[in-house]
Amino acid sequence: MTQRVAGLSVRAAVAAGSGAMLYVSFPPRHLWILAPAAVAVLMLTLRGRSIRSAAAYGYLAGLGFFLPLLPWVGAFVGAVPWLALAAFEAFAFALFGALATVVGRLPGAPLWLACAWVTVEAIRSRVPFGGFPWGRVAFGQPDGPLLPLAAIAGAPGLSFAVVLLGATAASAVLAVVAIQPRALVAPAVTAVVVGVAVWIMTPPATPDPAEKSVTVALIQGNVPRLGLDFNSQRRAVLDNHVQRTLELAEDIRAAKTPQPDVVIWPENSSDIDPFTNPDAAQQISRAARTIGVPILVGAVLAQDNGTSRNTLVVWDPVSGPGQEHDKRQLVPFGEYLPLRGLVTTLSSYADQAGNFVPGSGNGLVNLGGVSTAVATCYEVAFDDLVTESVRAGAQLITVPTNNATFGRTEMTYQQLAMSRVRAVEHNRTAVIAATSGVSAVIAPDGTVQQQTALFTPDVLVAQVPLQTNTTIATKIGPTGEVVCLIVLLAAVAAATWQSRPRRRV
């Protein structure tokens, strides 16, 4: 009995450790290689387990991953929201564990396991309440050699390749332990195929020149103080962004900085509604006139029914406010409260949630003649939103964001990693404008060309290429996830048929 308990304890610790190893592979660290290693450890832990046991070990792996990944959720509101979200998201790993023990018995198991992982990521990226894609394996790979695969099959394809290699490594370990040299052929072939695919997709040292380029200025005005009282600092934040823009204009006149074609302010750079507060409108107009080019302004617009819109407004130096983009994917329990009546009675944290309403459209704005995709903060985590904008003609991806409410946590660097994956996925320059950092300029190959520090006022000016070609990933969209789902269902059916009791004749 003692030996059995010890064995269970060791397996439980190893399962949780595999999740922790996967977490360590994520930015701001550059240990991408730990991701396939973590997958391999998890696969070996799940091997031979019952469905119930595999689900339990999978859940422990999920806790080992999400608990250290998501503390930023409770940075200024306490541990309860963070722990609750981590505990809920860990069920995705439990589902994978159950699927893995079913399809892992079939020949070619690494392929079916990779399909299972992608399918589970697809599910949790969509449900409930619009999904929570944070922590997808692909988003931990911006520094790894597999990143070019994102241009073929997007973030799902990148996750697929990482998990396939991890599952293949587990198969290789089992083959070595069992002294079965022939069983090493399949892992070797898999590694070669993935390597060739990466080699083919890796961009040349001298990329093809873009048809056009544009000079972009990113304004990071900073906030007076950290934390949720950011909302009580609204005027100071607006003034900071106006002042940084005026200083940029002075540098341009002094020939210290090139003249930008467009200027991008972050999400929430004007939490004072400029359409109902003339002084805020005057300040923004002053900045636009002084810099002489359109500014993309992040504003909160109040509605008559008590709701608000998280909006990016194109502010022209001559005609003033013009085209708008309302944030389409809102943060549940943050920007809005699902099941408001029920949740309000259950939690004291409910009153801190906003009452925003989502926008519609394709996320595309015309910014100074540049077709620009706007992925506001949380939106960059969602495949379909950015894909829709690029399909609609976006030549540039902008990520206006407000990370001030999450303090000095890893959240900012996790978001930066997502933006790098998006740049490669769609072969577009991606620029991040953040209230308090990290703002960044990301080349189409995922390279970070410029980057600011946290909680400092700063300005980035860069000439960036405007691409018009379309990657395979942009064209196929979620097709890879659909294929993985179909393959997984077929594998589950085959495994079920294979394990059915045989009648004696």
PDB file of N, CA and C in Angstrom, residues 300-383:
ATOM      1  N   VAL A 300     -12.140  55.720 -24.336  1.00  0.00           N
ATOM      2  CA  VAL A 300     -13.322  55.076 -23.764  1.00  0.00           C
ATOM      3  C   VAL A 300     -14.499  56.002 -24.002  1.00  0.00           C
ATOM      4  N   LEU A 301     -15.498  55.521 -24.727  1.00  0.00           N
ATOM      5  CA  LEU A 301     -16.644  56.342 -25.116  1.00  0.00           C
ATOM      6  C   LEU A 301     -17.879  55.874 -24.341  1.00  0.00           C
ATOM      7  N   ALA A 302     -18.492  56.812 -23.624  1.00  0.00           N
ATOM      8  CA  ALA A 302     -19.672  56.504 -22.821  1.00  0.00           C
ATOM      9  C   ALA A 302     -20.913  56.480 -23.692  1.00  0.00           C
ATOM     10  N   GLN A 303     -21.828  55.541 -23.375  1.00  0.00           N
ATOM     11  CA  GLN A 303     -23.086  55.433 -24.097  1.00  0.00           C
ATOM     12  C   GLN A 303     -24.247  55.880 -23.205  1.00  0.00           C
ATOM     13  N   ASP A 304     -25.339  56.250 -23.840  1.00  0.00           N
ATOM     14  CA  ASP A 304     -26.499  56.753 -23.101  1.00  0.00           C
ATOM     15  C   ASP A 304     -27.127  55.703 -22.185  1.00  0.00           C
ATOM     16  N   ASN A 305     -26.948  54.427 -22.506  1.00  0.00           N
ATOM     17  CA  ASN A 305     -27.587  53.367 -21.717  1.00  0.00           C
ATOM     18  C   ASN A 305     -26.720  52.885 -20.556  1.00  0.00           C
ATOM     19  N   GLY A 306     -25.653  53.605 -20.259  1.00  0.00           N
ATOM     20  CA  GLY A 306     -24.803  53.246 -19.131  1.00  0.00           C
ATOM     21  C   GLY A 306     -23.652  52.333 -19.476  1.00  0.00           C
ATOM     22  N   THR A 307     -23.566  51.892 -20.721  1.00  0.00           N
ATOM     23  CA  THR A 307     -22.449  51.056 -21.160  1.00  0.00           C
ATOM     24  C   THR A 307     -21.349  51.942 -21.758  1.00  0.00           C
ATOM     25  N   SER A 308     -20.238  51.310 -22.086  1.00  0.00           N
ATOM     26  CA  SER A 308     -19.101  52.032 -22.679  1.00  0.00           C
ATOM     27  C   SER A 308     -18.549  51.251 -23.855  1.00  0.00           C
ATOM     28  N   ARG A 309     -17.794  51.954 -24.697  1.00  0.00           N
ATOM     29  CA  ARG A 309     -17.093  51.318 -25.813  1.00  0.00           C
ATOM     30  C   ARG A 309     -15.594  51.567 -25.674  1.00  0.00           C
ATOM     31  N   ASN A 310     -14.820  50.511 -25.829  1.00  0.00           N
ATOM     32  CA  ASN A 310     -13.361  50.631 -25.856  1.00  0.00           C
ATOM     33  C   ASN A 310     -12.979  50.826 -27.315  1.00  0.00           C
ATOM     34  N   THR A 311     -12.620  52.054 -27.676  1.00  0.00           N
ATOM     35  CA  THR A 311     -12.568  52.447 -29.086  1.00  0.00           C
ATOM     36  C   THR A 311     -11.209  53.010 -29.465  1.00  0.00           C
ATOM     37  N   LEU A 312     -10.794  52.734 -30.684  1.00  0.00           N
ATOM     38  CA  LEU A 312      -9.646  53.392 -31.305  1.00  0.00           C
ATOM     39  C   LEU A 312     -10.182  54.348 -32.358  1.00  0.00           C
ATOM     40  N   VAL A 313      -9.816  55.613 -32.248  1.00  0.00           N
ATOM     41  CA  VAL A 313     -10.330  56.658 -33.128  1.00  0.00           C
ATOM     42  C   VAL A 313      -9.195  57.222 -33.967  1.00  0.00           C
ATOM     43  N   VAL A 314      -9.396  57.291 -35.275  1.00  0.00           N
ATOM     44  CA  VAL A 314      -8.425  57.956 -36.159  1.00  0.00           C
ATOM     45  C   VAL A 314      -8.671  59.460 -36.051  1.00  0.00           C
ATOM     46  N   TRP A 315      -7.681  60.192 -35.525  1.00  0.00           N
ATOM     47  CA  TRP A 315      -7.821  61.637 -35.276  1.00  0.00           C
ATOM     48  C   TRP A 315      -6.951  62.395 -36.276  1.00  0.00           C
ATOM     49  N   ASP A 316      -7.606  63.023 -37.233  1.00  0.00           N
ATOM     50  CA  ASP A 316      -6.904  63.737 -38.299  1.00  0.00           C
ATOM     51  C   ASP A 316      -6.479  65.127 -37.825  1.00  0.00           C
ATOM     52  N   PRO A 317      -5.299  65.599 -38.236  1.00  0.00           N
ATOM     53  CA  PRO A 317      -4.848  66.933 -37.789  1.00  0.00           C
ATOM     54  C   PRO A 317      -5.714  68.076 -38.321  1.00  0.00           C
ATOM     55  N   VAL A 318      -6.477  67.832 -39.383  1.00  0.00           N
ATOM     56  CA  VAL A 318      -7.313  68.886 -39.968  1.00  0.00           C
ATOM     57  C   VAL A 318      -8.777  68.674 -39.634  1.00  0.00           C
ATOM     58  N   SER A 319      -9.284  67.481 -39.938  1.00  0.00           N
ATOM     59  CA  SER A 319     -10.725  67.237 -39.786  1.00  0.00           C
ATOM     60  C   SER A 319     -11.124  66.670 -38.436  1.00  0.00           C
ATOM     61  N   GLY A 320     -10.147  66.311 -37.598  1.00  0.00           N
ATOM     62  CA  GLY A 320     -10.461  65.798 -36.270  1.00  0.00           C
ATOM     63  C   GLY A 320     -10.844  64.331 -36.281  1.00  0.00           C
ATOM     64  N   PRO A 321     -11.741  63.898 -35.375  1.00  0.00           N
ATOM     65  CA  PRO A 321     -12.059  62.469 -35.254  1.00  0.00           C
ATOM     66  C   PRO A 321     -12.758  61.929 -36.491  1.00  0.00           C
ATOM     67  N   GLY A 322     -12.365  60.700 -36.851  1.00  0.00           N
ATOM     68  CA  GLY A 322     -12.957  60.076 -38.034  1.00  0.00           C
ATOM     69  C   GLY A 322     -13.305  58.634 -37.772  1.00  0.00           C
ATOM     70  N   GLN A 323     -12.687  57.720 -38.525  1.00  0.00           N
ATOM     71  CA  GLN A 323     -13.029  56.308 -38.451  1.00  0.00           C
ATOM     72  C   GLN A 323     -12.748  55.744 -37.058  1.00  0.00           C
ATOM     73  N   GLU A 324     -13.588  54.793 -36.639  1.00  0.00           N
ATOM     74  CA  GLU A 324     -13.457  54.186 -35.316  1.00  0.00           C
ATOM     75  C   GLU A 324     -13.393  52.662 -35.422  1.00  0.00           C
ATOM     76  N   HIS A 325     -12.735  52.070 -34.438  1.00  0.00           N
ATOM     77  CA  HIS A 325     -12.748  50.611 -34.272  1.00  0.00           C
ATOM     78  C   HIS A 325     -13.075  50.319 -32.821  1.00  0.00           C
ATOM     79  N   ASP A 326     -14.187  49.651 -32.578  1.00  0.00           N
ATOM     80  CA  ASP A 326     -14.547  49.228 -31.228  1.00  0.00           C
ATOM     81  C   ASP A 326     -13.965  47.849 -30.959  1.00  0.00           C
ATOM     82  N   LYS A 327     -13.362  47.687 -29.813  1.00  0.00           N
ATOM     83  CA  LYS A 327     -12.801  46.397 -29.425  1.00  0.00           C
ATOM     84  C   LYS A 327     -13.877  45.317 -29.519  1.00  0.00           C
ATOM     85  N   ARG A 328     -13.568  44.256 -30.249  1.00  0.00           N
ATOM     86  CA  ARG A 328     -14.565  43.217 -30.507  1.00  0.00           C
ATOM     87  C   ARG A 328     -14.557  42.103 -29.477  1.00  0.00           C
ATOM     88  N   GLN A 329     -13.372  41.753 -28.981  1.00  0.00           N
ATOM     89  CA  GLN A 329     -13.239  40.650 -28.027  1.00  0.00           C
ATOM     90  C   GLN A 329     -12.947  41.239 -26.657  1.00  0.00           C
ATOM     91  N   LEU A 330     -13.951  41.305 -25.822  1.00  0.00           N
ATOM     92  CA  LEU A 330     -13.805  41.900 -24.502  1.00  0.00           C
ATOM     93  C   LEU A 330     -13.359  40.854 -23.486  1.00  0.00           C
ATOM     94  N   VAL A 331     -12.719  41.337 -22.430  1.00  0.00           N
ATOM     95  CA  VAL A 331     -12.223  40.443 -21.379  1.00  0.00           C
ATOM     96  C   VAL A 331     -13.357  40.132 -20.410  1.00  0.00           C
ATOM     97  N   PRO A 332     -13.811  38.866 -20.344  1.00  0.00           N
ATOM     98  CA  PRO A 332     -14.889  38.532 -19.403  1.00  0.00           C
ATOM     99  C   PRO A 332     -14.432  38.727 -17.963  1.00  0.00           C
ATOM    100  N   PHE A 333     -15.323  39.204 -17.123  1.00  0.00           N
ATOM    101  CA  PHE A 333     -15.073  39.483 -15.714  1.00  0.00           C
ATOM    102  C   PHE A 333     -14.109  40.652 -15.519  1.00  0.00           C
ATOM    103  N   GLY A 334     -13.695  41.290 -16.613  1.00  0.00           N
ATOM    104  CA  GLY A 334     -12.858  42.477 -16.537  1.00  0.00           C
ATOM    105  C   GLY A 334     -13.550  43.654 -17.188  1.00  0.00           C
ATOM    106  N   GLU A 335     -13.717  43.546 -18.518  1.00  0.00           N
ATOM    107  CA  GLU A 335     -14.396  44.613 -19.260  1.00  0.00           C
ATOM    108  C   GLU A 335     -15.914  44.439 -19.271  1.00  0.00           C
ATOM    109  N   TYR A 336     -16.350  43.234 -19.017  1.00  0.00           N
ATOM    110  CA  TYR A 336     -17.785  43.006 -18.854  1.00  0.00           C
ATOM    111  C   TYR A 336     -17.985  41.811 -17.931  1.00  0.00           C
ATOM    112  N   LEU A 337     -19.190  41.653 -17.429  1.00  0.00           N
ATOM    113  CA  LEU A 337     -19.465  40.605 -16.458  1.00  0.00           C
ATOM    114  C   LEU A 337     -20.511  39.639 -17.007  1.00  0.00           C
ATOM    115  N   PRO A 338     -20.078  38.433 -17.420  1.00  0.00           N
ATOM    116  CA  PRO A 338     -21.069  37.435 -17.842  1.00  0.00           C
ATOM    117  C   PRO A 338     -21.961  37.045 -16.662  1.00  0.00           C
ATOM    118  N   LEU A 339     -23.204  36.733 -16.963  1.00  0.00           N
ATOM    119  CA  LEU A 339     -24.138  36.303 -15.918  1.00  0.00           C
ATOM    120  C   LEU A 339     -24.109  37.285 -14.748  1.00  0.00           C
ATOM    121  N   ARG A 340     -24.221  38.571 -15.076  1.00  0.00           N
ATOM    122  CA  ARG A 340     -24.003  39.631 -14.083  1.00  0.00           C
ATOM    123  C   ARG A 340     -24.843  39.435 -12.822  1.00  0.00           C
ATOM    124  N   GLY A 341     -26.137  39.134 -12.984  1.00  0.00           N
ATOM    125  CA  GLY A 341     -27.000  38.993 -11.812  1.00  0.00           C
ATOM    126  C   GLY A 341     -26.524  37.911 -10.872  1.00  0.00           C
ATOM    127  N   LEU A 342     -26.147  36.743 -11.425  1.00  0.00           N
ATOM    128  CA  LEU A 342     -25.695  35.624 -10.604  1.00  0.00           C
ATOM    129  C   LEU A 342     -24.339  35.899  -9.977  1.00  0.00           C
ATOM    130  N   VAL A 343     -23.388  36.352 -10.799  1.00  0.00           N
ATOM    131  CA  VAL A 343     -22.020  36.539 -10.319  1.00  0.00           C
ATOM    132  C   VAL A 343     -21.958  37.621  -9.250  1.00  0.00           C
ATOM    133  N   THR A 344     -22.763  38.654  -9.381  1.00  0.00           N
ATOM    134  CA  THR A 344     -22.755  39.748  -8.401  1.00  0.00           C
ATOM    135  C   THR A 344     -23.130  39.245  -7.016  1.00  0.00           C
ATOM    136  N   THR A 345     -24.026  38.279  -6.961  1.00  0.00           N
ATOM    137  CA  THR A 345     -24.425  37.740  -5.661  1.00  0.00           C
ATOM    138  C   THR A 345     -23.395  36.780  -5.080  1.00  0.00           C
ATOM    139  N   LEU A 346     -22.520  36.241  -5.942  1.00  0.00           N
ATOM    140  CA  LEU A 346     -21.564  35.234  -5.486  1.00  0.00           C
ATOM    141  C   LEU A 346     -20.207  35.803  -5.116  1.00  0.00           C
ATOM    142  N   SER A 347     -19.845  36.959  -5.697  1.00  0.00           N
ATOM    143  CA  SER A 347     -18.486  37.455  -5.511  1.00  0.00           C
ATOM    144  C   SER A 347     -18.460  38.958  -5.301  1.00  0.00           C
ATOM    145  N   SER A 348     -17.632  39.375  -4.355  1.00  0.00           N
ATOM    146  CA  SER A 348     -17.445  40.803  -4.113  1.00  0.00           C
ATOM    147  C   SER A 348     -16.595  41.454  -5.192  1.00  0.00           C
ATOM    148  N   TYR A 349     -15.922  40.633  -6.007  1.00  0.00           N
ATOM    149  CA  TYR A 349     -15.090  41.172  -7.072  1.00  0.00           C
ATOM    150  C   TYR A 349     -15.925  41.628  -8.276  1.00  0.00           C
ATOM    151  N   ALA A 350     -17.176  41.205  -8.316  1.00  0.00           N
ATOM    152  CA  ALA A 350     -18.002  41.466  -9.493  1.00  0.00           C
ATOM    153  C   ALA A 350     -18.169  42.953  -9.761  1.00  0.00           C
ATOM    154  N   ASP A 351     -18.257  43.751  -8.707  1.00  0.00           N
ATOM    155  CA  ASP A 351     -18.495  45.184  -8.887  1.00  0.00           C
ATOM    156  C   ASP A 351     -17.334  45.885  -9.584  1.00  0.00           C
ATOM    157  N   GLN A 352     -16.157  45.238  -9.626  1.00  0.00           N
ATOM    158  CA  GLN A 352     -15.007  45.866 -10.268  1.00  0.00           C
ATOM    159  C   GLN A 352     -15.013  45.665 -11.785  1.00  0.00           C
ATOM    160  N   ALA A 353     -15.880  44.798 -12.279  1.00  0.00           N
ATOM    161  CA  ALA A 353     -15.940  44.547 -13.723  1.00  0.00           C
ATOM    162  C   ALA A 353     -16.575  45.732 -14.433  1.00  0.00           C
ATOM    163  N   GLY A 354     -16.144  45.977 -15.665  1.00  0.00           N
ATOM    164  CA  GLY A 354     -16.695  47.068 -16.456  1.00  0.00           C
ATOM    165  C   GLY A 354     -18.028  46.689 -17.072  1.00  0.00           C
ATOM    166  N   ASN A 355     -18.550  47.620 -17.833  1.00  0.00           N
ATOM    167  CA  ASN A 355     -19.829  47.385 -18.514  1.00  0.00           C
ATOM    168  C   ASN A 355     -19.685  47.793 -19.979  1.00  0.00           C
ATOM    169  N   PHE A 356     -18.656  47.257 -20.604  1.00  0.00           N
ATOM    170  CA  PHE A 356     -18.370  47.562 -22.006  1.00  0.00           C
ATOM    171  C   PHE A 356     -19.217  46.678 -22.919  1.00  0.00           C
ATOM    172  N   VAL A 357     -19.443  47.159 -24.126  1.00  0.00           N
ATOM    173  CA  VAL A 357     -20.140  46.366 -25.132  1.00  0.00           C
ATOM    174  C   VAL A 357     -19.180  46.132 -26.300  1.00  0.00           C
ATOM    175  N   PRO A 358     -19.216  44.936 -26.906  1.00  0.00           N
ATOM    176  CA  PRO A 358     -18.274  44.632 -27.988  1.00  0.00           C
ATOM    177  C   PRO A 358     -18.655  45.326 -29.283  1.00  0.00           C
ATOM    178  N   GLY A 359     -17.635  45.570 -30.108  1.00  0.00           N
ATOM    179  CA  GLY A 359     -17.877  46.143 -31.428  1.00  0.00           C
ATOM    180  C   GLY A 359     -18.037  45.058 -32.472  1.00  0.00           C
ATOM    181  N   SER A 360     -18.152  45.472 -33.699  1.00  0.00           N
ATOM    182  CA  SER A 360     -18.274  44.544 -34.823  1.00  0.00           C
ATOM    183  C   SER A 360     -17.326  45.018 -35.920  1.00  0.00           C
ATOM    184  N   GLY A 361     -17.504  44.513 -37.126  1.00  0.00           N
ATOM    185  CA  GLY A 361     -16.630  44.912 -38.225  1.00  0.00           C
ATOM    186  C   GLY A 361     -15.444  43.992 -38.362  1.00  0.00           C
ATOM    187  N   ASN A 362     -14.511  44.383 -39.231  1.00  0.00           N
ATOM    188  CA  ASN A 362     -13.362  43.529 -39.538  1.00  0.00           C
ATOM    189  C   ASN A 362     -12.059  44.000 -38.901  1.00  0.00           C
ATOM    190  N   GLY A 363     -12.134  45.010 -38.025  1.00  0.00           N
ATOM    191  CA  GLY A 363     -10.931  45.462 -37.341  1.00  0.00           C
ATOM    192  C   GLY A 363      -9.971  46.238 -38.204  1.00  0.00           C
ATOM    193  N   LEU A 364     -10.427  46.742 -39.336  1.00  0.00           N
ATOM    194  CA  LEU A 364      -9.558  47.450 -40.277  1.00  0.00           C
ATOM    195  C   LEU A 364      -9.873  48.941 -40.251  1.00  0.00           C
ATOM    196  N   VAL A 365      -8.837  49.773 -40.151  1.00  0.00           N
ATOM    197  CA  VAL A 365      -9.018  51.220 -40.254  1.00  0.00           C
ATOM    198  C   VAL A 365      -8.024  51.764 -41.276  1.00  0.00           C
ATOM    199  N   ASN A 366      -8.381  52.900 -41.851  1.00  0.00           N
ATOM    200  CA  ASN A 366      -7.490  53.605 -42.775  1.00  0.00           C
ATOM    201  C   ASN A 366      -6.771  54.675 -41.976  1.00  0.00           C
ATOM    202  N   LEU A 367      -5.501  54.474 -41.733  1.00  0.00           N
ATOM    203  CA  LEU A 367      -4.710  55.391 -40.922  1.00  0.00           C
ATOM    204  C   LEU A 367      -3.692  56.083 -41.817  1.00  0.00           C
ATOM    205  N   GLY A 368      -4.027  57.304 -42.224  1.00  0.00           N
ATOM    206  CA  GLY A 368      -3.117  58.052 -43.093  1.00  0.00           C
ATOM    207  C   GLY A 368      -2.852  57.358 -44.406  1.00  0.00           C
ATOM    208  N   GLY A 369      -3.862  56.676 -44.950  1.00  0.00           N
ATOM    209  CA  GLY A 369      -3.706  55.968 -46.211  1.00  0.00           C
ATOM    210  C   GLY A 369      -3.163  54.560 -46.070  1.00  0.00           C
ATOM    211  N   VAL A 370      -2.907  54.126 -44.844  1.00  0.00           N
ATOM    212  CA  VAL A 370      -2.387  52.780 -44.588  1.00  0.00           C
ATOM    213  C   VAL A 370      -3.522  51.904 -44.058  1.00  0.00           C
ATOM    214  N   SER A 371      -3.801  50.798 -44.740  1.00  0.00           N
ATOM    215  CA  SER A 371      -4.801  49.848 -44.259  1.00  0.00           C
ATOM    216  C   SER A 371      -4.230  49.117 -43.049  1.00  0.00           C
ATOM    217  N   THR A 372      -4.835  49.363 -41.901  1.00  0.00           N
ATOM    218  CA  THR A 372      -4.246  48.952 -40.631  1.00  0.00           C
ATOM    219  C   THR A 372      -5.186  48.028 -39.860  1.00  0.00           C
ATOM    220  N   ALA A 373      -4.659  46.862 -39.460  1.00  0.00           N
ATOM    221  CA  ALA A 373      -5.404  45.965 -38.581  1.00  0.00           C
ATOM    222  C   ALA A 373      -5.241  46.453 -37.151  1.00  0.00           C
ATOM    223  N   VAL A 374      -6.351  46.536 -36.420  1.00  0.00           N
ATOM    224  CA  VAL A 374      -6.310  46.950 -35.014  1.00  0.00           C
ATOM    225  C   VAL A 374      -6.699  45.758 -34.159  1.00  0.00           C
ATOM    226  N   ALA A 375      -5.734  45.245 -33.407  1.00  0.00           N
ATOM    227  CA  ALA A 375      -5.980  44.160 -32.452  1.00  0.00           C
ATOM    228  C   ALA A 375      -5.761  44.746 -31.071  1.00  0.00           C
ATOM    229  N   THR A 376      -6.824  45.205 -30.453  1.00  0.00           N
ATOM    230  CA  THR A 376      -6.704  45.926 -29.194  1.00  0.00           C
ATOM    231  C   THR A 376      -6.404  44.973 -28.044  1.00  0.00           C
ATOM    232  N   CYS A 377      -5.199  45.040 -27.538  1.00  0.00           N
ATOM    233  CA  CYS A 377      -4.779  44.318 -26.331  1.00  0.00           C
ATOM    234  C   CYS A 377      -5.110  42.826 -26.420  1.00  0.00           C
ATOM    235  N   TYR A 378      -6.139  42.404 -25.700  1.00  0.00           N
ATOM    236  CA  TYR A 378      -6.558  41.003 -25.583  1.00  0.00           C
ATOM    237  C   TYR A 378      -6.876  40.376 -26.939  1.00  0.00           C
ATOM    238  N   GLU A 379      -7.268  41.210 -27.923  1.00  0.00           N
ATOM    239  CA  GLU A 379      -7.682  40.686 -29.225  1.00  0.00           C
ATOM    240  C   GLU A 379      -6.556  39.978 -29.960  1.00  0.00           C
ATOM    241  N   VAL A 380      -5.302  40.332 -29.679  1.00  0.00           N
ATOM    242  CA  VAL A 380      -4.190  39.737 -30.415  1.00  0.00           C
ATOM    243  C   VAL A 380      -4.064  38.245 -30.132  1.00  0.00           C
ATOM    244  N   ALA A 381      -4.692  37.767 -29.060  1.00  0.00           N
ATOM    245  CA  ALA A 381      -4.618  36.342 -28.729  1.00  0.00           C
ATOM    246  C   ALA A 381      -5.542  35.490 -29.581  1.00  0.00           C
ATOM    247  N   PHE A 382      -6.455  36.131 -30.330  1.00  0.00           N
ATOM    248  CA  PHE A 382      -7.487  35.395 -31.054  1.00  0.00           C
ATOM    249  C   PHE A 382      -7.163  35.324 -32.547  1.00  0.00           C
ATOM    250  N   ASP A 383      -7.015  34.100 -33.045  1.00  0.00           N
ATOM    251  CA  ASP A 383      -6.621  33.879 -34.437  1.00  0.00           C
ATOM    252  C   ASP A 383      -7.551  34.570 -35.424  1.00  0.00           C
TER     253      ASP A 383
END
